Coordinates of C-alpha atoms and ligand atoms in Angstrom, one line a residue:
M257 CA -66.8 34.1 17.9
R258 CA -66.4 31.4 14.8
R259 CA -68.0 28.0 15.2
T260 CA -67.4 25.5 12.9
L261 CA -69.0 22.2 12.3
G262 CA -65.9 20.7 12.8
L263 CA -63.1 19.3 9.9
L264 CA -64.5 16.0 8.6
C265 CA -61.5 14.5 6.3
A266 CA -62.8 12.0 3.9
A267 CA -60.0 10.1 2.2
A268 CA -61.5 8.6 -0.7
M269 CA -60.4 7.2 -3.9
L270 CA -61.9 9.1 -7.1
A271 CA -63.7 6.8 -9.5
A272 CA -66.4 8.9 -11.1
A273 CA -66.4 10.6 -14.3
G274 CA -63.7 12.9 -14.9
C275 CA -62.4 11.9 -11.3
G276 CA -58.9 11.0 -10.8
Q277 CA -58.7 9.4 -14.4
T278 CA -55.5 9.3 -15.1
S279 CA -53.8 9.2 -18.3
P280 CA -50.9 6.8 -19.0
D281 CA -48.8 10.2 -19.3
K282 CA -50.3 11.8 -15.7
E283 CA -49.4 11.5 -12.2
P284 CA -52.6 10.6 -10.1
Q285 CA -53.1 13.4 -8.1
N286 CA -54.6 13.7 -4.6
I287 CA -57.7 16.5 -4.6
K288 CA -58.4 18.6 -1.8
I289 CA -62.0 19.6 -1.6
G290 CA -63.0 22.6 0.5
V291 CA -66.5 23.1 1.3
S292 CA -69.0 25.6 3.6
I293 CA -72.0 25.3 4.4
Y294 CA -74.3 28.5 5.5
D295 CA -76.2 26.4 8.2
Q296 CA -75.3 23.3 10.2
Y297 CA -78.9 22.9 11.1
D298 CA -80.6 23.0 7.6
T299 CA -82.3 19.6 6.9
F300 CA -81.8 19.9 3.3
I301 CA -78.2 21.2 3.3
G302 CA -77.5 18.4 5.4
L303 CA -78.9 15.5 3.1
L304 CA -77.0 17.3 0.6
T305 CA -73.5 17.4 2.3
D306 CA -74.0 13.6 3.6
R307 CA -74.6 12.4 0.0
F308 CA -71.1 14.4 -1.1
L309 CA -69.6 13.1 1.7
R310 CA -70.9 9.3 1.0
L311 CA -70.2 9.8 -2.8
A312 CA -66.6 10.6 -2.4
R313 CA -66.2 7.3 0.3
E314 CA -68.0 5.2 -2.9
K315 CA -65.1 6.1 -5.1
E316 CA -62.4 4.2 -2.7
E317 CA -62.5 1.4 -4.0
A318 CA -60.9 2.7 -7.2
L319 CA -57.7 4.3 -9.0
D320 CA -54.9 5.3 -7.1
T321 CA -56.3 9.0 -6.2
T322 CA -57.6 10.5 -3.1
I323 CA -60.0 12.8 -2.2
T324 CA -59.9 14.8 1.3
I325 CA -62.8 16.6 2.2
L326 CA -62.2 19.8 4.8
Q327 CA -66.0 20.9 5.7
E328 CA -67.1 23.8 7.8
S329 CA -70.2 25.6 8.7
A330 CA -70.3 29.5 9.0
A331 CA -73.2 29.6 11.4
G332 CA -75.2 32.2 9.4
N333 CA -72.0 34.4 9.2
Q334 CA -70.5 35.7 5.8
I335 CA -67.4 37.0 7.6
D336 CA -66.4 33.8 9.2
Q337 CA -66.9 32.1 6.1
N338 CA -64.8 34.2 4.0
V339 CA -62.3 33.4 6.9
Q340 CA -63.0 29.8 6.0
V341 CA -62.4 30.3 2.3
E342 CA -58.7 31.8 3.5
D343 CA -58.2 29.1 5.8
F344 CA -59.2 26.5 2.9
I345 CA -56.6 28.0 1.0
Q346 CA -53.9 27.9 3.5
S347 CA -54.9 24.3 3.8
G348 CA -53.9 23.7 0.4
C349 CA -57.7 23.0 -0.8
D350 CA -57.5 22.8 -4.9
V351 CA -61.2 23.7 -5.1
I352 CA -63.5 24.9 -2.5
C353 CA -67.4 24.4 -2.5
I354 CA -68.9 27.2 -0.9
N355 CA -73.1 27.6 0.4
I356 CA -73.1 30.9 0.4
V357 CA -74.7 32.8 3.5
D358 CA -75.3 35.9 1.7
R359 CA -75.5 35.8 -2.1
T360 CA -75.1 38.9 -2.8
D361 CA -71.7 39.2 -0.8
A362 CA -69.5 36.9 -3.1
S363 CA -67.1 39.8 -3.3
V364 CA -65.1 38.9 -0.7
I365 CA -64.5 34.8 -1.4
I366 CA -64.3 36.0 -5.1
D367 CA -61.5 38.0 -4.6
I368 CA -59.9 35.4 -1.9
A369 CA -59.9 32.4 -4.6
E370 CA -59.4 34.4 -7.6
A371 CA -56.1 35.8 -6.3
A372 CA -54.8 32.5 -5.0
G373 CA -55.8 30.9 -8.3
I374 CA -58.5 28.1 -6.5
P375 CA -61.5 27.3 -8.3
V376 CA -65.1 27.9 -6.7
I377 CA -68.4 26.2 -7.1
F378 CA -71.1 27.5 -5.4
F379 CA -74.1 25.8 -4.3
N380 CA -77.3 25.6 -3.7
R381 CA -77.8 29.5 -2.8
E382 CA -77.4 31.2 -6.1
L383 CA -74.8 34.5 -6.5
V384 CA -76.4 37.3 -9.0
E385 CA -75.3 36.6 -12.4
E386 CA -72.6 39.4 -12.7
D387 CA -70.8 38.0 -9.6
L388 CA -70.1 34.4 -11.0
E389 CA -69.1 36.1 -14.4
R390 CA -65.9 37.8 -12.9
W391 CA -64.1 34.9 -13.3
D392 CA -64.1 31.9 -15.7
K393 CA -62.9 29.4 -12.7
L394 CA -66.6 30.2 -11.0
Y395 CA -69.5 27.8 -11.6
Y396 CA -73.1 27.0 -9.7
V397 CA -74.5 23.9 -9.1
G398 CA -78.4 23.6 -7.7
A399 CA -81.7 24.0 -9.6
E400 CA -84.1 25.9 -11.0
A401 CA -86.2 27.6 -8.3
L402 CA -89.0 28.8 -10.7
Q403 CA -90.0 25.0 -11.9
S404 CA -90.2 23.8 -8.2
G405 CA -92.7 26.4 -8.0
R406 CA -94.8 25.6 -10.4
M407 CA -94.5 21.9 -10.1
Q408 CA -95.8 22.9 -6.4
G409 CA -98.9 24.7 -8.3
Q410 CA -99.5 21.8 -10.3
I411 CA -99.9 19.5 -7.8
L412 CA -103.0 21.5 -6.6
I413 CA -104.1 21.9 -9.9
D414 CA -104.5 18.0 -10.3
L415 CA -105.7 17.5 -7.0
C416 CA -108.6 20.0 -7.9
R417 CA -109.4 18.9 -10.9
S418 CA -109.7 15.2 -9.4
G419 CA -111.4 16.7 -7.0
F420 CA -112.6 20.4 -6.6
K421 CA -114.9 20.2 -3.6
Q422 CA -112.3 18.4 -1.4
V423 CA -110.2 21.1 -2.0
D424 CA -112.5 23.7 -1.9
R425 CA -113.9 23.0 1.8
N426 CA -115.8 25.9 2.2
G427 CA -117.7 25.7 -1.5
D428 CA -117.1 29.6 -2.0
G429 CA -115.5 28.7 -4.9
L430 CA -112.2 30.2 -3.8
L431 CA -109.2 28.6 -2.4
Q432 CA -108.5 30.4 1.0
Y433 CA -104.3 29.7 1.5
V434 CA -101.6 30.6 3.7
M435 CA -97.8 30.9 2.5
L436 CA -94.5 29.5 4.1
E437 CA -91.6 31.5 3.2
G438 CA -88.0 30.4 3.3
E439 CA -85.5 33.4 3.8
A440 CA -85.9 36.5 2.6
G441 CA -84.1 37.2 -0.7
H442 CA -83.4 33.8 -1.2
Q443 CA -83.9 32.9 -5.2
D444 CA -85.6 29.8 -4.0
A445 CA -88.1 31.5 -1.7
I446 CA -88.9 34.2 -4.0
M447 CA -89.3 32.5 -7.1
R448 CA -91.3 29.3 -5.2
T449 CA -93.7 31.8 -3.3
Q450 CA -94.2 33.3 -6.9
Y451 CA -94.7 30.5 -8.8
S452 CA -97.0 28.3 -7.2
V453 CA -99.7 30.6 -6.8
S454 CA -99.2 32.0 -10.7
T455 CA -99.4 28.3 -11.4
V456 CA -102.7 27.9 -10.2
E457 CA -104.3 31.1 -11.3
A458 CA -103.2 30.5 -14.5
A459 CA -105.0 27.0 -14.6
G460 CA -107.9 29.3 -14.0
Y461 CA -108.3 28.8 -10.1
R462 CA -109.4 31.2 -7.9
L463 CA -107.2 31.9 -4.6
E464 CA -107.3 33.9 -1.5
R465 CA -104.3 34.8 0.5
L466 CA -105.1 34.6 4.3
G467 CA -101.8 35.1 5.6
D468 CA -98.0 35.3 4.4
E469 CA -95.0 34.8 6.9
I470 CA -91.5 34.1 6.5
A471 CA -90.6 31.2 8.9
N472 CA -86.7 30.7 7.0
W473 CA -86.9 27.2 5.8
N474 CA -87.3 26.5 9.8
R475 CA -90.1 23.7 10.6
A476 CA -90.0 24.9 14.4
Q477 CA -90.6 29.1 13.6
A478 CA -93.0 27.1 10.8
D479 CA -95.2 25.7 13.6
N480 CA -95.4 28.9 15.3
K481 CA -96.6 30.8 12.0
M482 CA -98.9 28.2 11.4
T483 CA -100.6 28.3 15.0
Q484 CA -100.9 31.9 14.5
F485 CA -102.7 31.7 11.5
L486 CA -105.0 28.7 12.9
E487 CA -105.6 31.0 15.6
A488 CA -106.7 33.7 13.0
H489 CA -108.7 31.7 10.8
P490 CA -110.0 28.7 12.3
N491 CA -111.2 26.1 10.2
A492 CA -110.6 28.2 7.4
I493 CA -107.0 27.6 5.7
E494 CA -107.9 25.2 2.7
V495 CA -104.0 25.3 1.8
V496 CA -101.0 25.8 2.6
F497 CA -97.8 26.2 0.5
S498 CA -94.8 25.8 2.2
N499 CA -91.3 26.6 0.3
N500 CA -89.8 23.7 1.7
D501 CA -90.5 20.3 3.4
E502 CA -89.7 21.3 6.9
M503 CA -92.0 24.3 7.2
A504 CA -94.6 22.1 5.7
L505 CA -93.8 19.9 8.4
G506 CA -93.6 22.5 11.0
T507 CA -97.6 23.3 9.9
I508 CA -98.2 19.7 10.2
D509 CA -97.3 19.9 13.8
A510 CA -99.4 23.0 14.4
L511 CA -102.4 21.5 12.7
H512 CA -102.1 18.5 15.5
R513 CA -101.6 20.6 18.0
A514 CA -104.9 22.7 17.3
G515 CA -106.8 19.1 17.2
V516 CA -107.8 19.5 13.1
Q517 CA -109.7 16.6 12.2
P518 CA -108.9 14.5 8.8
E519 CA -112.1 15.8 7.5
D520 CA -110.9 19.7 8.1
W521 CA -107.4 19.3 6.7
P522 CA -105.9 21.7 4.6
V523 CA -103.7 20.4 1.3
V524 CA -100.3 20.8 2.9
L525 CA -97.4 21.3 -0.1
G526 CA -93.9 21.1 0.4
I527 CA -91.0 21.2 -1.4
D528 CA -87.0 18.9 -1.4
G529 CA -88.3 15.8 -1.0
T530 CA -86.9 14.9 2.5
P531 CA -87.3 11.6 4.6
A532 CA -89.8 13.1 6.8
A533 CA -91.7 14.7 4.1
L534 CA -92.1 11.5 2.4
Q535 CA -93.3 9.5 5.5
A536 CA -95.5 12.4 5.9
L537 CA -97.1 11.6 2.3
E538 CA -97.6 8.1 3.4
E539 CA -99.2 9.3 6.1
G540 CA -101.8 11.2 4.5
E541 CA -100.5 14.3 6.2
M542 CA -98.8 16.0 3.0
A543 CA -100.4 15.7 0.1
G544 CA -97.4 16.6 -2.5
T545 CA -94.1 17.8 -2.5
V546 CA -91.1 18.5 -5.0
L547 CA -87.8 16.5 -4.7
N548 CA -84.7 18.5 -4.9
N549 CA -82.1 16.2 -6.0
A550 CA -80.1 16.3 -3.0
L551 CA -77.8 13.4 -4.5
G552 CA -77.7 14.5 -8.3
Q553 CA -76.8 18.0 -6.9
A554 CA -73.9 16.4 -4.6
Q555 CA -72.8 14.2 -7.7
S556 CA -72.4 17.1 -10.0
M557 CA -70.4 19.2 -7.5
L558 CA -68.2 16.1 -7.1
D559 CA -68.0 15.6 -10.7
L560 CA -67.2 18.9 -11.2
A561 CA -65.0 19.8 -8.6
C562 CA -62.8 16.5 -9.4
A563 CA -62.5 17.6 -13.0
V564 CA -61.8 21.3 -12.6
V565 CA -58.8 20.1 -11.0
V566 CA -57.5 16.8 -12.7
G567 CA -57.9 18.9 -15.9
S568 CA -60.7 16.5 -17.7
P569 CA -63.3 17.7 -19.4
L570 CA -66.1 19.5 -17.9
P571 CA -69.3 17.4 -16.9
D572 CA -71.8 17.4 -20.0
N573 CA -74.5 18.9 -18.2
L574 CA -72.5 22.4 -17.4
E575 CA -74.0 25.4 -19.1
N576 CA -72.6 27.8 -20.3
G577 CA -69.3 26.9 -18.8
K578 CA -70.9 27.9 -15.5
Y579 CA -74.0 26.1 -14.1
I580 CA -75.4 23.1 -13.8
R581 CA -79.0 22.7 -12.5
L582 CA -80.7 19.3 -11.8
P583 CA -84.7 19.1 -12.5
Y584 CA -86.8 19.1 -9.9
E585 CA -89.1 16.0 -9.6
T586 CA -93.2 16.3 -8.6
I587 CA -94.2 13.7 -5.6
T588 CA -97.2 12.7 -4.7
P589 CA -98.7 9.6 -2.7
A590 CA -99.3 7.8 -6.2
N591 CA -95.7 7.6 -6.5
V592 CA -93.9 8.1 -2.8
A593 CA -92.9 4.5 -2.9
R594 CA -90.2 5.0 -5.4
Y595 CA -88.6 7.7 -4.1
K596 CA -88.7 5.9 -0.1
E597 CA -87.0 3.8 -2.0
T598 CA -83.9 5.7 -3.1
S599 CA -83.8 8.6 -0.6
Ligands
GAL771 C1 -83.4 25.4 -0.6 C2 -84.1 24.2 0.0 C3 -84.6 24.7 1.6 C4 -83.0 25.3 2.1 C5 -82.3 26.2 1.4 C6 -81.1 26.5 2.3 O1 -83.3 25.0 -2.1 O2 -85.2 24.0 -0.5 O3 -84.9 23.6 1.9 O4 -82.2 23.9 2.4 O5 -82.3 25.4 -0.1 O6 -80.4 27.3 1.2

């Protein structure tokens, strides 16, 4: 059964770089953008698409071009998402933004879009490179997954340098940790899992893995997995590496329910910089996170979408004519206030 998030129509005037900039010899254009996300319940994707709609609406003041955005959720089903792409094309979309369900299964979408001559901007869930190379009107907007893993590891290194005994609570010289992973096969889950740990090891610290479970970016699943870790290793977990903030918050739910006291609280690390995680940082329940720049990615998608339709110069941050990757940023209690202002 096909489930959709619904049809959101945001009519907005284009003012951003490249958006709706009309040269004297060019008629203003209306632009229709189709957006399909992999899952309507994903917190970070919700933030990103909210910002995308808001940025589009913010252009309403300027110029005589209208953007209409049609938004759907594939609810985790690649076949439904393929149909949504066909529907977008039937509805006259000029460009399509896809947060693909299965990053290894992009061929149907690429074939349909290429046959219709409609450019596709994939975002957040990165295709294999060969797929993106199949047509010159395919793009990707996201971030460098490896960088986020390294930054998460660096937060732990900095904590160890400023007070190793507070991290290594049992004083055995090893850091006992558990890992909460995002979806199997997702580029961010793979890289974050690998590089968070390897960065800490490369700095000379020794780690002992007590557990590693997939919780699919999901708070409730992470709560469940952390509850099991705590039962198996009571008062022994010193560090929680979580591939995203929602799962870090799930581990905090489990820590509270298990009655873990502040002196026994592990170092909890996330990624994304969601408002709830920033709050947890301020309250001392999370030690750090890494900003996954939803606003920057939304802005880049909008700029690129407009540029490919209007035919204006493509954004400066487009690499190899295909990729825009926004840098991650480290957030700790020392700088969280700045991020709260802008989140
Ligand atoms: C990641 C993000 C996760 C989740 C995932 C979905 O970049 O950190 O929280 O949203 O994308 O693809």
